[in-house]
Structure formats: C-alpha cells, structure tokens
C-alpha cells in the first residue's frame, strides 16, 4: 500500500468503526467537504498536518493517536519512489 492510501484507509476504517459517513466527518471536523472528498478519493495525496489534526479531533483523538497505527508505523519510505529524502539533504 502506498503512503497516501494509508491515511485514506485509516479514515475509512474509523468512520466505519464509529458509524459515521465521510460527509458527517466533514461536518464534525470542520474540514471542507471537497477537501475531505479529495483526500478519500486519493486526489490529495499529502494532506496538511492541520487537516489531519482536525480529522483526528473529530474522532476524539489526538493527532498522535490518529497517526499511531500499524500500517503507518510499519511503512518504509525506502519502498516509495514518490518520496526522495536525498533531495532534502543539505551538505
């Protein structure tokens, strides 16, 4: 699973577990419906921390709790061709 899909699956899983729709989550979180739809549909591949924080709060979680789950914890960026840390390193 690629990195961007991990957040989508986390959001969908929590919505299902709590019996709420993505539309309801948008209302609860204060995140624009279009923004949340774009995240869930994979059009927004790297949501801002502020957006994820709002989503976490809607689930009555801290951002740390929202981000603490096996799929994300076990993710290896070395396998992801989209992200390259070499470009960010300064010598």
Coordinates of N, CA and C in Angstrom, one line a residue:
X1 N 0.9 -1.2 0.0 CA 0.0 0.0 0.0 C 0.9 1.2 0.0
X2 N 0.6 2.2 -0.9 CA 1.4 3.4 -0.9 C 1.0 4.3 0.3
X3 N 1.9 5.2 0.5 CA 1.8 6.1 1.7 C 0.5 6.9 1.8
X4 N 0.1 7.4 0.6 CA -1.2 8.2 0.6 C -2.4 7.4 0.9
X5 N -2.4 6.1 0.5 CA -3.6 5.3 0.8 C -3.7 4.9 2.2
X6 N -2.6 5.0 3.0 CA -2.7 4.6 4.4 C -3.6 5.6 5.2
X7 N -3.5 6.9 4.9 CA -4.4 7.8 5.5 C -5.9 7.5 5.2
X8 N -6.1 7.3 3.9 CA -7.5 7.0 3.4 C -8.1 5.8 4.1
X9 N -7.3 4.8 4.2 CA -7.8 3.5 4.9 C -8.0 3.8 6.4
X10 N -7.2 4.6 7.0 CA -7.4 4.9 8.4 C -8.7 5.7 8.6
X11 N -8.9 6.7 7.7 CA -10.1 7.5 7.8 C -11.4 6.6 7.6
X12 N -11.3 5.8 6.6 CA -12.5 4.9 6.3 C -12.7 3.9 7.4
X13 N -11.7 3.4 7.9 CA -11.8 2.4 9.0 C -12.4 3.0 10.2
X14 N -12.0 4.2 10.6 CA -12.5 4.9 11.8 C -14.0 5.3 11.6
X15 N -14.3 5.8 10.4 CA -15.7 6.1 10.1 C -16.6 4.9 10.2
X16 N -16.1 3.8 9.6 CA -16.9 2.5 9.7 C -17.1 2.1 11.2
X17 N -16.0 2.1 11.9 CA -16.0 1.7 13.3 C -16.9 2.5 14.1
X18 N -17.0 3.8 13.8 CA -17.8 4.7 14.6 C -19.2 5.0 14.0
X19 N -19.5 4.4 12.9 CA -20.8 4.5 12.3 C -21.1 5.9 11.7
X20 N -20.1 6.5 11.2 CA -20.3 7.9 10.6 C -19.9 7.8 9.1
X21 N -20.5 8.7 8.3 CA -20.1 8.8 6.9 C -19.0 9.8 6.8
X22 N -18.4 9.8 5.6 CA -17.4 10.8 5.3 C -18.0 12.2 5.3
X23 N -19.2 12.3 4.8 CA -19.9 13.6 4.8 C -20.1 14.1 6.3
X24 N -20.5 13.2 7.2 CA -20.7 13.6 8.6 C -19.3 14.0 9.2
X25 N -18.2 13.3 8.8 CA -16.9 13.6 9.3 C -16.5 15.0 8.9
X26 N -16.8 15.4 7.7 CA -16.5 16.7 7.2 C -17.2 17.8 8.1
X27 N -18.4 17.5 8.5 CA -19.2 18.5 9.3 C -18.6 18.5 10.7
X28 N -18.3 17.3 11.3 CA -17.7 17.2 12.6 C -16.3 17.8 12.7
X29 N -15.6 17.7 11.7 CA -14.2 18.1 11.7 C -14.0 19.6 11.3
X30 N -14.9 20.1 10.6 CA -14.8 21.5 10.1 C -13.9 21.5 8.8
X31 N -13.6 20.4 8.3 CA -12.8 20.3 7.0 C -13.8 20.4 5.9
X32 N -13.5 21.2 4.9 CA -14.4 21.3 3.8 C -14.8 20.0 3.2
X33 N -16.0 19.8 2.8 CA -16.4 18.5 2.2 C -15.6 18.2 1.0
X34 N -15.3 19.2 0.1 CA -14.5 18.9 -1.1 C -13.1 18.5 -0.7
X35 N -12.5 19.1 0.3 CA -11.2 18.7 0.8 C -11.1 17.3 1.3
X36 N -12.1 16.9 2.1 CA -12.1 15.5 2.6 C -12.4 14.5 1.5
X37 N -13.3 14.9 0.6 CA -13.6 14.0 -0.6 C -12.3 13.8 -1.4
X38 N -11.5 14.9 -1.6 CA -10.3 14.7 -2.4 C -9.3 13.8 -1.7
X39 N -9.2 13.9 -0.4 CA -8.3 13.0 0.4 C -8.8 11.6 0.2
X40 N -10.1 11.3 0.5 CA -10.6 10.0 0.4 C -10.5 9.4 -1.0
X41 N -10.7 10.2 -2.0 CA -10.6 9.7 -3.4 C -9.2 9.6 -3.9
X42 N -8.2 10.0 -3.1 CA -6.8 9.9 -3.5 C -6.3 11.1 -4.3
X43 N -7.1 12.1 -4.5 CA -6.7 13.2 -5.3 C -5.7 14.1 -4.5
X44 N -5.9 14.2 -3.2 CA -5.0 14.9 -2.4 C -4.1 13.8 -1.7
X45 N -2.9 13.7 -2.2 CA -2.1 12.6 -1.7 C -1.3 12.9 -0.5
X46 N -1.1 14.2 -0.1 CA -0.3 14.6 1.1 C -1.0 15.7 1.8
X47 N -2.1 15.3 2.6 CA -2.8 16.3 3.3 C -2.0 17.0 4.4
X48 N -2.3 18.2 4.6 CA -1.6 19.0 5.6 C -1.8 18.5 7.0
X49 N -0.9 18.7 7.9 CA -1.0 18.3 9.3 C -2.2 18.9 9.9
X50 N -2.5 20.2 9.6 CA -3.6 20.9 10.2 C -4.9 20.2 9.8
X51 N -5.0 19.7 8.6 CA -6.2 19.0 8.2 C -6.4 17.7 8.9
X52 N -5.2 16.9 9.0 CA -5.3 15.6 9.7 C -5.6 15.8 11.2
X53 N -5.1 16.9 11.8 CA -5.4 17.3 13.2 C -6.9 17.5 13.4
X54 N -7.5 18.2 12.5 CA -9.0 18.5 12.6 C -9.7 17.2 12.4
X55 N -9.3 16.3 11.5 CA -9.9 15.0 11.4 C -9.8 14.2 12.7
X56 N -8.6 14.2 13.2 CA -8.3 13.4 14.5 C -9.2 13.9 15.6
X57 N -9.3 15.2 15.7 CA -10.2 15.8 16.8 C -11.7 15.4 16.6
X58 N -12.1 15.3 15.4 CA -13.5 14.8 15.1 C -13.7 13.4 15.6
X59 N -12.6 12.6 15.5 CA -12.7 11.2 16.0 C -12.4 11.1 17.5
X60 N -12.3 12.3 18.2 CA -12.0 12.4 19.6 C -10.6 11.8 19.9
X61 N -9.7 12.1 19.0 CA -8.3 11.6 19.2 C -7.3 12.7 19.1
X62 N -6.2 12.6 19.6 CA -5.1 13.5 19.3 C -4.5 13.1 18.0
X63 N -3.7 14.0 17.4 CA -3.1 13.7 16.1 C -2.2 12.5 16.3
X64 N -1.5 12.5 17.4 CA -0.6 11.3 17.6 C -1.3 10.0 17.7
X65 N -2.5 10.0 18.3 CA -3.3 8.8 18.4 C -3.8 8.4 17.0
X66 N -4.2 9.4 16.2 CA -4.7 9.2 14.9 C -3.6 8.6 14.0
X67 N -2.4 9.0 14.2 CA -1.2 8.5 13.3 C -0.6 7.3 13.9
X68 N -1.0 6.8 15.1 CA -0.4 5.7 15.7 C -1.2 4.4 15.3
X69 N -0.8 3.8 14.2 CA -1.5 2.5 13.8 C -0.5 1.7 13.0
X70 N -0.6 0.4 13.0 CA 0.4 -0.5 12.4 C 0.8 -0.2 11.0
X71 N -0.2 0.1 10.1 CA 0.2 0.3 8.7 C 1.1 1.5 8.5
X72 N 0.9 2.6 9.3 CA 1.8 3.7 9.2 C 3.1 3.5 9.9
X73 N 3.0 2.9 11.1 CA 4.2 2.6 11.8 C 5.2 1.7 11.1
X74 N 4.7 0.8 10.3 CA 5.5 -0.2 9.6 C 5.9 0.2 8.2
X75 N 5.4 1.4 7.8 CA 5.7 1.9 6.4 C 7.2 2.2 6.2
X76 N 7.7 1.8 5.1 CA 9.1 2.1 4.8 C 9.1 3.1 3.6
X77 N 9.7 4.2 3.8 CA 9.8 5.2 2.7 C 10.8 4.7 1.6
X78 N 11.7 3.8 2.0 CA 12.6 3.3 1.0 C 11.9 2.6 -0.1
X79 N 10.7 2.1 0.1 CA 10.0 1.4 -0.9 C 9.1 2.3 -1.8
X80 N 9.1 3.6 -1.4 CA 8.2 4.6 -2.0 C 9.0 5.4 -3.0
X81 N 8.8 5.3 -4.3 CA 9.5 6.1 -5.2 C 9.1 7.5 -5.3
X82 N 7.9 7.8 -4.8 CA 7.4 9.2 -4.8 C 8.2 10.1 -3.9
X83 N 8.7 9.6 -2.8 CA 9.4 10.5 -1.8 C 10.9 10.2 -1.9
X84 N 11.6 11.3 -2.0 CA 13.1 11.1 -2.0 C 13.7 12.1 -1.0
X85 N 14.3 11.5 0.0 CA 15.0 12.3 1.0 C 16.3 12.9 0.6
X86 N 16.9 12.3 -0.5 CA 18.1 12.8 -1.0 C 18.0 14.2 -1.4
X87 N 16.9 14.6 -2.0 CA 16.7 16.0 -2.5 C 16.7 17.0 -1.3
X88 N 16.2 16.5 -0.1 CA 16.1 17.4 1.0 C 17.4 17.6 1.8
X89 N 18.3 16.7 1.6 CA 19.5 16.7 2.4 C 20.4 17.8 2.0
X90 N 21.0 18.5 3.0 CA 22.0 19.6 2.7 C 23.3 19.1 3.1
X91 N 24.3 19.5 2.3 CA 25.7 19.1 2.6 C 26.5 20.3 3.0

